[in-house]
Each structure stands twice: as structure tokens, then as C-alpha cells.
PDB file of C-alpha atoms in Angstrom:
ATOM      1  CA  MET A   1      73.646  54.095 127.482  1.00  0.00           C
ATOM      2  CA  PHE A   2      75.827  56.740 129.488  1.00  0.00           C
ATOM      3  CA  ASN A   3      79.057  54.299 130.012  1.00  0.00           C
ATOM      4  CA  VAL A   4      78.988  53.141 126.639  1.00  0.00           C
ATOM      5  CA  ASN A   5      79.070  56.651 125.277  1.00  0.00           C
ATOM      6  CA  THR A   6      82.135  57.525 127.588  1.00  0.00           C
ATOM      7  CA  VAL A   7      84.008  54.263 126.770  1.00  0.00           C
ATOM      8  CA  ILE A   8      83.579  55.548 122.953  1.00  0.00           C
ATOM      9  CA  GLN A   9      84.969  59.316 123.101  1.00  0.00           C
ATOM     10  CA  THR A  10      87.791  57.563 125.353  1.00  0.00           C
ATOM     11  CA  GLN A  11      88.938  55.188 122.762  1.00  0.00           C
ATOM     12  CA  GLN A  12      88.518  57.987 120.056  1.00  0.00           C
ATOM     13  CA  THR A  13      90.620  60.528 122.035  1.00  0.00           C
ATOM     14  CA  ALA A  14      93.377  57.855 122.797  1.00  0.00           C
ATOM     15  CA  LEU A  15      93.233  56.579 118.669  1.00  0.00           C
ATOM     16  CA  GLY A  16      93.704  60.792 117.952  1.00  0.00           C
ATOM     17  CA  THR A  17      96.034  61.602 120.556  1.00  0.00           C
ATOM     18  CA  ASN A  18      99.060  61.529 117.845  1.00  0.00           C
ATOM     19  CA  THR A  19      96.746  63.780 115.605  1.00  0.00           C
ATOM     20  CA  ASN A  20      95.736  66.253 118.209  1.00  0.00           C
ATOM     21  CA  ASN A  21      99.224  66.793 119.123  1.00  0.00           C
ATOM     22  CA  THR A  22     100.390  67.339 115.902  1.00  0.00           C
ATOM     23  CA  SER A  23      97.140  69.785 115.348  1.00  0.00           C
ATOM     24  CA  ASN A  24      97.918  71.857 118.224  1.00  0.00           C
ATOM     25  CA  GLU A  25     101.472  72.349 117.191  1.00  0.00           C
ATOM     26  CA  ASN A  26     100.057  73.588 113.810  1.00  0.00           C
ATOM     27  CA  THR A  27      98.170  75.855 115.472  1.00  0.00           C
ATOM     28  CA  SER A  28     100.792  76.962 117.953  1.00  0.00           C
ATOM     29  CA  SER A  29     103.332  77.685 115.558  1.00  0.00           C
ATOM     30  CA  GLU A  30     100.471  79.716 113.085  1.00  0.00           C
ATOM     31  CA  ARG A  31      99.468  81.923 115.974  1.00  0.00           C
ATOM     32  CA  HIS A  32     103.503  82.548 116.608  1.00  0.00           C
ATOM     33  CA  SER A  33     103.709  83.520 113.050  1.00  0.00           C
ATOM     34  CA  GLN A  34     100.912  86.178 113.231  1.00  0.00           C
ATOM     35  CA  PHE A  35     102.362  87.230 116.370  1.00  0.00           C
ATOM     36  CA  HIS A  36     105.260  87.572 114.765  1.00  0.00           C
ATOM     37  CA  SER A  37     104.239  89.175 111.666  1.00  0.00           C
ATOM     38  CA  GLN A  38     102.307  91.768 113.958  1.00  0.00           C
ATOM     39  CA  THR A  39     105.622  92.625 115.795  1.00  0.00           C
ATOM     40  CA  LEU A  40     107.280  92.947 112.710  1.00  0.00           C
ATOM     41  CA  VAL A  41     104.284  95.575 111.589  1.00  0.00           C
ATOM     42  CA  GLN A  42     104.732  97.500 115.273  1.00  0.00           C
ATOM     43  CA  GLN A  43     108.447  98.117 114.898  1.00  0.00           C
ATOM     44  CA  PHE A  44     108.329  99.130 111.291  1.00  0.00           C
ATOM     45  CA  CYS A  45     106.006 101.724 112.228  1.00  0.00           C
ATOM     46  CA  ARG A  46     107.706 102.695 114.830  1.00  0.00           C
ATOM     47  CA  ALA A  47     110.754 103.138 112.647  1.00  0.00           C
ATOM     48  CA  THR A  48     108.978 105.376 109.962  1.00  0.00           C
ATOM     49  CA  HIS A  49     106.528 108.189 109.928  1.00  0.00           C
ATOM     50  CA  LEU A  50     103.695 105.623 110.023  1.00  0.00           C
ATOM     51  CA  GLY A  51     104.022 105.616 113.785  1.00  0.00           C
ATOM     52  CA  LYS A  52     103.070 109.605 113.743  1.00  0.00           C
ATOM     53  CA  LEU A  53     100.195 108.866 111.020  1.00  0.00           C
ATOM     54  CA  ILE A  54      98.760 106.728 113.257  1.00  0.00           C
ATOM     55  CA  GLU A  55      99.048 108.892 116.522  1.00  0.00           C
ATOM     56  CA  GLY A  56      97.703 112.179 114.430  1.00  0.00           C
ATOM     57  CA  THR A  57      94.643 109.828 113.271  1.00  0.00           C
ATOM     58  CA  VAL A  58      93.813 108.786 117.287  1.00  0.00           C
ATOM     59  CA  ASN A  59      94.070 112.498 118.100  1.00  0.00           C
ATOM     60  CA  SER A  60      91.637 113.478 114.973  1.00  0.00           C
ATOM     61  CA  PHE A  61      89.063 111.177 116.415  1.00  0.00           C
ATOM     62  CA  LEU A  62      89.452 112.120 120.071  1.00  0.00           C
ATOM     63  CA  SER A  63      89.262 115.761 119.228  1.00  0.00           C
ATOM     64  CA  ASN A  64      86.144 115.262 116.893  1.00  0.00           C
ATOM     65  CA  TYR A  65      84.485 112.771 119.974  1.00  0.00           C
ATOM     66  CA  ARG A  66      85.309 115.681 122.548  1.00  0.00           C
ATOM     67  CA  ARG A  67      83.807 118.798 120.080  1.00  0.00           C
ATOM     68  CA  THR A  68      80.512 116.878 119.453  1.00  0.00           C
ATOM     69  CA  ARG A  69      79.859 114.551 122.604  1.00  0.00           C
ATOM     70  CA  LYS A  70      77.477 112.331 120.217  1.00  0.00           C
ATOM     71  CA  PRO A  71      77.688 108.687 121.504  1.00  0.00           C
ATOM     72  CA  GLU A  72      77.408 107.670 117.739  1.00  0.00           C
ATOM     73  CA  ASP A  73      80.742 109.342 116.849  1.00  0.00           C
ATOM     74  CA  ALA A  74      82.450 107.069 119.315  1.00  0.00           C
ATOM     75  CA  LEU A  75      81.625 104.460 116.588  1.00  0.00           C
ATOM     76  CA  GLY A  76      82.994 106.423 113.757  1.00  0.00           C
ATOM     77  CA  PRO A  77      85.714 105.479 111.422  1.00  0.00           C
ATOM     78  CA  LEU A  78      89.386 105.657 111.643  1.00  0.00           C
ATOM     79  CA  LEU A  79      90.710 105.652 108.259  1.00  0.00           C
ATOM     80  CA  LEU A  80      94.498 104.850 107.961  1.00  0.00           C
ATOM     81  CA  ARG A  81      96.313 105.340 104.619  1.00  0.00           C
ATOM     82  CA  LEU A  82      99.408 103.488 105.315  1.00  0.00           C
ATOM     83  CA  ASP A  83     102.194 103.554 102.336  1.00  0.00           C
ATOM     84  CA  PHE A  84     105.118 100.984 103.143  1.00  0.00           C
ATOM     85  CA  ASN A  85     107.834 102.224 100.922  1.00  0.00           C
ATOM     86  CA  TYR A  86     109.718  99.416  99.379  1.00  0.00           C
ATOM     87  CA  ALA A  87     112.954 100.868 100.648  1.00  0.00           C
ATOM     88  CA  GLU A  88     112.250 101.552 103.857  1.00  0.00           C
ATOM     89  CA  LEU A  89     110.902  97.910 103.883  1.00  0.00           C
ATOM     90  CA  VAL A  90     114.465  96.889 102.841  1.00  0.00           C
ATOM     91  CA  ASN A  91     116.522  98.806 105.324  1.00  0.00           C
ATOM     92  CA  HIS A  92     114.052  98.381 108.289  1.00  0.00           C
ATOM     93  CA  ALA A  93     112.084  95.225 108.001  1.00  0.00           C
ATOM     94  CA  PRO A  94     113.228  92.814 105.086  1.00  0.00           C
ATOM     95  CA  GLN A  95     111.198  89.876 106.833  1.00  0.00           C
ATOM     96  CA  LEU A  96     108.076  92.021 106.630  1.00  0.00           C
ATOM     97  CA  LEU A  97     108.478  92.529 102.631  1.00  0.00           C
ATOM     98  CA  ASN A  98     109.412  89.001 102.106  1.00  0.00           C
ATOM     99  CA  LEU A  99     105.907  88.484 103.788  1.00  0.00           C
ATOM    100  CA  ALA A 100     104.409  90.553 101.840  1.00  0.00           C
ATOM    101  CA  VAL A 101     105.477  89.382  98.736  1.00  0.00           C
ATOM    102  CA  ALA A 102     104.917  85.625  99.735  1.00  0.00           C
ATOM    103  CA  GLU A 103     101.694  86.754 101.540  1.00  0.00           C
ATOM    104  CA  PRO A 104      99.938  89.296 100.999  1.00  0.00           C
ATOM    105  CA  LEU A 105      96.734  88.448 102.250  1.00  0.00           C
ATOM    106  CA  GLN A 106      98.523  87.583 105.720  1.00  0.00           C
ATOM    107  CA  PHE A 107     100.386  90.887 105.546  1.00  0.00           C
ATOM    108  CA  ALA A 108      96.891  92.802 105.410  1.00  0.00           C
ATOM    109  CA  GLU A 109      95.793  91.100 108.179  1.00  0.00           C
ATOM    110  CA  ALA A 110      98.991  91.636 110.184  1.00  0.00           C
ATOM    111  CA  ILE A 111      98.760  95.408 109.365  1.00  0.00           C
ATOM    112  CA  LYS A 112      95.314  95.546 110.609  1.00  0.00           C
ATOM    113  CA  TYR A 113      95.560  93.783 113.915  1.00  0.00           C
ATOM    114  CA  SER A 114      99.043  95.282 114.583  1.00  0.00           C
ATOM    115  CA  VAL A 115      97.556  98.874 114.199  1.00  0.00           C
ATOM    116  CA  TYR A 116      94.363  97.930 116.206  1.00  0.00           C
ATOM    117  CA  GLY A 117      96.532  97.112 119.104  1.00  0.00           C
ATOM    118  CA  GLN A 118      98.263 100.552 118.723  1.00  0.00           C
ATOM    119  CA  VAL A 119      95.256 102.707 118.292  1.00  0.00           C
ATOM    120  CA  ARG A 120      93.796 100.802 121.201  1.00  0.00           C
ATOM    121  CA  ASP A 121      96.604 101.456 123.681  1.00  0.00           C
ATOM    122  CA  LEU A 122      96.639 104.783 122.532  1.00  0.00           C
ATOM    123  CA  LEU A 123      93.321 105.596 123.238  1.00  0.00           C
ATOM    124  CA  LYS A 124      93.506 104.091 126.735  1.00  0.00           C
ATOM    125  CA  SER A 125      96.384 106.191 127.632  1.00  0.00           C
ATOM    126  CA  ASN A 126      94.900 109.486 126.085  1.00  0.00           C
ATOM    127  CA  ALA A 127      91.029 109.087 126.995  1.00  0.00           C
ATOM    128  CA  ASN A 128      89.743 110.658 129.782  1.00  0.00           C
ATOM    129  CA  PRO A 129      88.094 108.895 132.716  1.00  0.00           C
ATOM    130  CA  ASN A 130      84.532 109.529 131.888  1.00  0.00           C
ATOM    131  CA  GLU A 131      84.922 108.894 128.075  1.00  0.00           C
ATOM    132  CA  SER A 132      85.153 104.687 128.451  1.00  0.00           C
ATOM    133  CA  SER A 133      83.357 104.213 125.484  1.00  0.00           C
ATOM    134  CA  LEU A 134      86.436 105.062 123.398  1.00  0.00           C
ATOM    135  CA  LYS A 135      88.525 102.598 125.066  1.00  0.00           C
ATOM    136  CA  ALA A 136      86.383  99.770 123.883  1.00  0.00           C
ATOM    137  CA  ILE A 137      86.919 100.275 120.193  1.00  0.00           C
ATOM    138  CA  ASP A 138      85.630  97.605 117.840  1.00  0.00           C
ATOM    139  CA  ILE A 139      88.295  96.624 115.119  1.00  0.00           C
ATOM    140  CA  ALA A 140      85.423  96.966 112.536  1.00  0.00           C
ATOM    141  CA  GLN A 141      86.149 100.777 113.018  1.00  0.00           C
ATOM    142  CA  LEU A 142      89.717 100.850 111.588  1.00  0.00           C
ATOM    143  CA  HIS A 143      89.990 100.712 107.595  1.00  0.00           C
ATOM    144  CA  THR A 144      93.979 100.076 107.244  1.00  0.00           C
ATOM    145  CA  GLN A 145      94.170 101.633 103.510  1.00  0.00           C
ATOM    146  CA  TRP A 146      97.502 100.281 102.593  1.00  0.00           C
ATOM    147  CA  ARG A 147      99.981 100.490  99.710  1.00  0.00           C
ATOM    148  CA  LEU A 148     103.101  99.064  98.495  1.00  0.00           C
ATOM    149  CA  LEU A 149     104.869 101.825  96.754  1.00  0.00           C
ATOM    150  CA  ASP A 150     108.290 101.539  94.406  1.00  0.00           C
ATOM    151  CA  LEU A 151     108.242  97.905  94.267  1.00  0.00           C
ATOM    152  CA  PRO A 152     110.933  97.124  91.219  1.00  0.00           C
ATOM    153  CA  LEU A 153     109.489  95.921  88.256  1.00  0.00           C
ATOM    154  CA  GLN A 154     110.964  92.240  88.474  1.00  0.00           C
ATOM    155  CA  SER A 155     110.325  89.535  85.828  1.00  0.00           C
ATOM    156  CA  ASN A 156     109.526  86.728  88.612  1.00  0.00           C
ATOM    157  CA  LEU A 157     106.776  88.835  89.657  1.00  0.00           C
ATOM    158  CA  VAL A 158     105.271  90.189  86.365  1.00  0.00           C
ATOM    159  CA  PHE A 159     102.084  88.141  85.759  1.00  0.00           C
ATOM    160  CA  ASP A 160     101.617  86.841  82.242  1.00  0.00           C
ATOM    161  CA  PRO A 161      98.149  85.548  81.724  1.00  0.00           C
ATOM    162  CA  SER A 162      98.782  83.450  78.431  1.00  0.00           C
ATOM    163  CA  GLU A 163     100.931  81.095  80.502  1.00  0.00           C
ATOM    164  CA  TRP A 164      98.003  80.304  82.479  1.00  0.00           C
ATOM    165  CA  LEU A 165      98.890  79.907  85.835  1.00  0.00           C
ATOM    166  CA  TYR A 166      97.723  82.416  88.517  1.00  0.00           C
ATOM    167  CA  PRO A 167     100.372  83.908  91.141  1.00  0.00           C
ATOM    168  CA  LEU A 168      99.777  82.992  94.543  1.00  0.00           C
ATOM    169  CA  GLY A 169     101.808  85.992  96.034  1.00  0.00           C
ATOM    170  CA  LEU A 170     102.253  89.507  95.338  1.00  0.00           C
ATOM    171  CA  ALA A 171     102.244  90.372  91.119  1.00  0.00           C
ATOM    172  CA  LEU A 172     102.759  93.035  88.946  1.00  0.00           C
ATOM    173  CA  VAL A 173     100.826  93.802  86.012  1.00  0.00           C
ATOM    174  CA  ASP A 174     102.420  95.911  83.415  1.00  0.00           C
ATOM    175  CA  GLY A 175     100.040  96.639  80.486  1.00  0.00           C
ATOM    176  CA  ILE A 176      97.620  99.088  78.580  1.00  0.00           C
ATOM    177  CA  LEU A 177      94.588  99.749  80.035  1.00  0.00           C
ATOM    178  CA  SER A 178      92.051  99.105  77.423  1.00  0.00           C
ATOM    179  CA  ALA A 179      88.534  99.607  79.590  1.00  0.00           C
ATOM    180  CA  LEU A 180      87.306 100.654  82.664  1.00  0.00           C
ATOM    181  CA  THR A 181      83.861 100.965  84.304  1.00  0.00           C
ATOM    182  CA  LEU A 182      82.284 104.029  85.891  1.00  0.00           C
ATOM    183  CA  PRO A 183      83.052 104.448  89.677  1.00  0.00           C
ATOM    184  CA  GLU A 184      81.324 102.088  91.457  1.00  0.00           C
ATOM    185  CA  VAL A 185      80.714 102.508  95.799  1.00  0.00           C
ATOM    186  CA  LEU A 186      82.218 100.218  98.177  1.00  0.00           C
ATOM    187  CA  VAL A 187      80.865 100.779 101.787  1.00  0.00           C
ATOM    188  CA  LEU A 188      83.389 100.821 104.310  1.00  0.00           C
ATOM    189  CA  GLN A 189      81.035 101.196 107.341  1.00  0.00           C
ATOM    190  CA  SER A 190      77.790 101.744 108.462  1.00  0.00           C
ATOM    191  CA  ILE A 191      76.487 102.851 112.016  1.00  0.00           C
ATOM    192  CA  TRP A 192      72.976 101.425 113.040  1.00  0.00           C
ATOM    193  CA  TYR A 193      71.073 102.090 116.311  1.00  0.00           C
ATOM    194  CA  CYS A 194      67.473 100.550 117.680  1.00  0.00           C
ATOM    195  CA  ALA A 195      64.574 103.049 117.355  1.00  0.00           C
ATOM    196  CA  SER A 196      62.695 100.819 119.708  1.00  0.00           C
ATOM    197  CA  GLY A 197      64.497 102.524 122.883  1.00  0.00           C
ATOM    198  CA  CYS A 198      66.675  99.203 123.500  1.00  0.00           C
ATOM    199  CA  MET A 199      69.710 101.670 123.188  1.00  0.00           C
ATOM    200  CA  ARG A 200      71.404  99.447 120.913  1.00  0.00           C
ATOM    201  CA  ASN A 201      74.408  99.827 118.289  1.00  0.00           C
ATOM    202  CA  ALA A 202      75.741  98.042 115.580  1.00  0.00           C
ATOM    203  CA  ILE A 203      78.551  98.370 113.071  1.00  0.00           C
ATOM    204  CA  GLN A 204      78.298  96.836 109.578  1.00  0.00           C
ATOM    205  CA  THR A 205      81.550  96.673 107.149  1.00  0.00           C
ATOM    206  CA  SER A 206      80.236  95.160 104.119  1.00  0.00           C
ATOM    207  CA  SER A 207      76.680  95.263 103.859  1.00  0.00           C
ATOM    208  CA  THR A 208      73.878  97.768 103.710  1.00  0.00           C
ATOM    209  CA  ASP A 209      71.152  95.774 104.714  1.00  0.00           C
ATOM    210  CA  ALA A 210      69.601  96.412 107.964  1.00  0.00           C
ATOM    211  CA  PRO A 211      70.655  94.274 111.169  1.00  0.00           C
ATOM    212  CA  LEU A 212      68.344  92.781 113.829  1.00  0.00           C
ATOM    213  CA  CYS A 213      68.561  94.330 117.103  1.00  0.00           C
ATOM    214  CA  PRO A 214      69.887  91.692 119.405  1.00  0.00           C
ATOM    215  CA  ASN A 215      67.242  92.335 122.102  1.00  0.00           C
ATOM    216  CA  CYS A 216      63.872  93.091 120.350  1.00  0.00           C
ATOM    217  CA  SER A 217      64.807  91.987 117.071  1.00  0.00           C
ATOM    218  CA  ARG A 218      63.530  94.460 115.168  1.00  0.00           C
ATOM    219  CA  PRO A 219      65.050  95.796 111.960  1.00  0.00           C
ATOM    220  CA  MET A 220      67.657  98.752 113.213  1.00  0.00           C
ATOM    221  CA  SER A 221      67.930 101.997 111.629  1.00  0.00           C
ATOM    222  CA  GLU A 222      70.810 103.567 109.956  1.00  0.00           C
ATOM    223  CA  TYR A 223      72.736 107.009 110.738  1.00  0.00           C
ATOM    224  CA  GLN A 224      72.926 107.953 107.011  1.00  0.00           C
ATOM    225  CA  LYS A 225      75.384 110.901 108.007  1.00  0.00           C
ATOM    226  CA  LEU A 226      77.842 108.551 109.296  1.00  0.00           C
ATOM    227  CA  ARG A 227      78.097 105.875 106.530  1.00  0.00           C
ATOM    228  CA  VAL A 228      81.677 105.731 105.087  1.00  0.00           C
ATOM    229  CA  THR A 229      82.137 104.764 101.215  1.00  0.00           C
ATOM    230  CA  GLU A 230      85.175 104.642  98.504  1.00  0.00           C
ATOM    231  CA  ASN A 231      84.928 104.586  95.186  1.00  0.00           C
ATOM    232  CA  TYR A 232      86.311 102.093  92.976  1.00  0.00           C
ATOM    233  CA  ARG A 233      86.533 100.534  89.307  1.00  0.00           C
ATOM    234  CA  LEU A 234      87.184  97.668  87.205  1.00  0.00           C
ATOM    235  CA  LEU A 235      90.121  98.038  84.661  1.00  0.00           C
ATOM    236  CA  ALA A 236      91.014  95.512  81.877  1.00  0.00           C
ATOM    237  CA  VAL A 237      94.528  95.539  81.500  1.00  0.00           C
ATOM    238  CA  LEU A 238      96.148  93.982  78.023  1.00  0.00           C
ATOM    239  CA  PRO A 239      99.763  93.073  78.255  1.00  0.00           C
ATOM    240  CA  LYS A 240     102.229  95.428  76.172  1.00  0.00           C
ATOM    241  CA  ALA A 241     103.138  92.879  73.897  1.00  0.00           C
ATOM    242  CA  CYS A 242      99.556  93.406  71.961  1.00  0.00           C
ATOM    243  CA  ALA A 243     100.728  97.095  70.876  1.00  0.00           C
ATOM    244  CA  GLN A 244     104.450  96.094  70.268  1.00  0.00           C
ATOM    245  CA  THR A 245     105.844  95.836  66.554  1.00  0.00           C
ATOM    246  CA  PRO A 246     106.469  93.679  65.025  1.00  0.00           C
ATOM    247  CA  ARG A 247     103.170  91.991  66.110  1.00  0.00           C
ATOM    248  CA  THR A 248     102.663  88.477  66.343  1.00  0.00           C
ATOM    249  CA  VAL A 249     100.105  86.830  64.319  1.00  0.00           C
ATOM    250  CA  ASP A 250      97.766  84.069  65.400  1.00  0.00           C
ATOM    251  CA  ARG A 251      97.697  84.773  68.875  1.00  0.00           C
ATOM    252  CA  ILE A 252      94.697  86.454  71.106  1.00  0.00           C
ATOM    253  CA  TYR A 253      95.803  88.468  74.108  1.00  0.00           C
ATOM    254  CA  ARG A 254      93.304  88.247  77.143  1.00  0.00           C
ATOM    255  CA  PRO A 255      93.106  91.263  79.383  1.00  0.00           C
ATOM    256  CA  ILE A 256      93.360  91.004  83.221  1.00  0.00           C
ATOM    257  CA  LEU A 257      90.507  91.930  85.411  1.00  0.00           C
ATOM    258  CA  VAL A 258      91.557  94.339  88.062  1.00  0.00           C
ATOM    259  CA  ARG A 259      89.975  96.139  90.948  1.00  0.00           C
ATOM    260  CA  VAL A 260      91.541  99.245  91.889  1.00  0.00           C
ATOM    261  CA  ARG A 261      90.364 101.441  94.856  1.00  0.00           C
ATOM    262  CA  ALA A 262      90.514 105.069  95.210  1.00  0.00           C
ATOM    263  CA  HIS A 263      93.381 104.931  97.689  1.00  0.00           C
ATOM    264  CA  THR A 264      95.630 102.835  95.498  1.00  0.00           C
ATOM    265  CA  TYR A 265      96.468 105.283  92.826  1.00  0.00           C
ATOM    266  CA  ASP A 266      97.174 109.283  92.729  1.00  0.00           C
ATOM    267  CA  CYS A 267      97.411 109.528  88.699  1.00  0.00           C
ATOM    268  CA  ASP A 268      94.241 110.012  86.320  1.00  0.00           C
ATOM    269  CA  LEU A 269      93.087 106.560  84.366  1.00  0.00           C
ATOM    270  CA  LYS A 270      93.373 107.313  80.729  1.00  0.00           C
ATOM    271  CA  LEU A 271      92.664 104.729  77.864  1.00  0.00           C
ATOM    272  CA  GLY A 272      96.093 103.460  76.191  1.00  0.00           C
ATOM    273  CA  ALA A 273      97.917 104.237  78.698  1.00  0.00           C
ATOM    274  CA  ASN A 274     100.766 102.212  80.113  1.00  0.00           C
ATOM    275  CA  TYR A 275     100.198 101.264  84.171  1.00  0.00           C
ATOM    276  CA  LEU A 276     102.332  99.240  86.237  1.00  0.00           C
ATOM    277  CA  ILE A 277     100.150  97.775  88.945  1.00  0.00           C
ATOM    278  CA  THR A 278     101.026  95.810  92.355  1.00  0.00           C
ATOM    279  CA  GLY A 279      98.715  93.614  93.490  1.00  0.00           C
ATOM    280  CA  TYR A 280      97.152  89.870  94.233  1.00  0.00           C
ATOM    281  CA  TYR A 281      94.359  87.505  93.553  1.00  0.00           C
ATOM    282  CA  CYS A 282      91.923  87.726  96.640  1.00  0.00           C
ATOM    283  CA  GLY A 283      90.354  84.273  96.821  1.00  0.00           C
ATOM    284  CA  THR A 284      88.233  85.011  99.438  1.00  0.00           C
ATOM    285  CA  ALA A 285      86.238  87.448  96.986  1.00  0.00           C
ATOM    286  CA  THR A 286      82.751  86.653  95.346  1.00  0.00           C
ATOM    287  CA  THR A 287      84.656  87.039  91.914  1.00  0.00           C
ATOM    288  CA  TYR A 288      88.538  85.614  91.484  1.00  0.00           C
ATOM    289  CA  GLN A 289      89.626  89.113  90.259  1.00  0.00           C
ATOM    290  CA  PHE A 290      93.074  91.117  90.727  1.00  0.00           C
ATOM    291  CA  GLU A 291      93.196  93.031  93.669  1.00  0.00           C
ATOM    292  CA  ALA A 292      95.144  96.230  93.136  1.00  0.00           C
ATOM    293  CA  CYS A 293      97.329  97.553  96.350  1.00  0.00           C
ATOM    294  CA  HIS A 294      99.285 100.463  94.082  1.00  0.00           C
ATOM    295  CA  LEU A 295      98.884 101.613  90.391  1.00  0.00           C
ATOM    296  CA  LYS A 296     101.100 104.070  88.775  1.00  0.00           C
ATOM    297  CA  ARG A 297     101.774 105.504  85.304  1.00  0.00           C
ATOM    298  CA  VAL A 298     104.884 104.402  83.563  1.00  0.00           C
TER     299      VAL A 298
END
């Protein structure tokens, strides 16, 4: 029986050699592309003010831990608000700009992992020998709140819902705010500990349900004061054509549902005002909605 299984496995391997080679080449190319994108982000941060911003955030994190000396503070969040200006991207990293427009989700992943590497290197170089817990920072503690600023209004990027075509990359929504929800709370990070004496901690980024301790399998307890949240709203944005004169008859204008997090805008939200929203459709979300990465009033 063992010999039969061995023969079958060998035949399958021989038949699938070409397929495996192609798959390995694609995986290698994808890894190279991800590494290249992260390198571009790192170079852009060093060439702009973002590098100093990352260093300042790490220094504040270290200062807070050294002041309190609480073990749970080593699991605290690192919030980084990173503004990528269009003009700076054109001058310093045009390839990175192309990635942001074509693949915004991959652009966001490149930012997160590149900044995580920079933060980890800074902690290793600045932490004291007795602060080993800081050197093993988890990527779940890093929250990169990025925005793409001053993207010019281009007709090929403006999303028109009447065409029934969803954009695959970065898009612009130029319209009138017709409705908005009350602020809702998004949990960015929660820190948990085992109250049974196991000395175990856990970090959660998208759920408030108590995780189970990996040692005793009991529900863990949360450090309530260390929960990190951010407000967000859902907006209904109508195209500007619905308010233009002369009006078009026998036509229904469909609003675009947009989710805006608090860090993506600095202006007031007013019904009837005209806004330009930069964002993308996030297919990994539970609801297929337009995710804003910047909002401004025009």
C-alpha cells in the first residue's frame, strides 16, 4: 500500500512539474513586486518629512513605556498619520504614485509593512538591553492612517455610477452630500490578559469578543483603558449633475455610499455641500462600499 501511494505521488509530481514551475515563478515575481513597493515607500519616507514623523512616534512610544514601566504598555498602539502629497510623489516616487492609483490596496499593504520594518529597526537601535519586550513589537500594534492629498481632478478617475462600472483602482467622487450617519465607533486595537495567572497577553484589531487563552483556554480579560478607537461615518453622495441647470428629466440619480474615517478629513460635513473624495472600493470588506482615503470641500 505504501509503494502504491509513492508511485501515485511521483506520477502526479512529474505531470505537474511545469505547473509548479510556473506557480513558483509567479510567487517569486509577486514577492519581488511587494519587496520593491516596500522599498519605494521606505525611500519616499526618508526623502520627505514622513521619516521624521515615524522617528517621533517611536520616541514617544519609548518615552511612555519608560515613564510608566507597565508591561501592558509595551503592547500599546503606534498611530501614524501619513500624508502622501501628490506633488511630492511626482517628484520623489512616480512609481509609487502609479501603484497608489492602480492598486490602492497593495499600496496600503506596502505602507504598513515598510513602516513596520522602519519602526522595528528604530526600536532595536534605541531600546535599552533590559527592554527586550519592545524589540518584539507586533505588526498588529501598528496603525498606518494614510491619506493621498491633492490628487488633481481628472475625468478618467472620476467615478460615475450611472455607467454601472465599478473602478478597480483609485477613484474620485465629486458630488453633493445628501445624507450622513451619526458617528460610529471602529475598534482599532484591544489588549487582553489572562486573569488565571498564565501571564499571557493578546492583541485584537477587529473584534471586541474575548479571545481564549492559549494555555488554559479560558476567556481573557481586556485592559479597558488601553482600547484604541476611531470614529467613522457613512455618507451618501449624489453626483453634481443632479443639481445642475437645466435639469435632465426622466433620470434617477443613484447616490454613492462612502465610508469616511475620522483621520481622512479635516473639514466640517455639511448637507448640500460639494465634496471631492479620493478613495477606492474595498472588496475585502463585509459590504462592498467606497472607502475614502481623503475628503475635502470644494
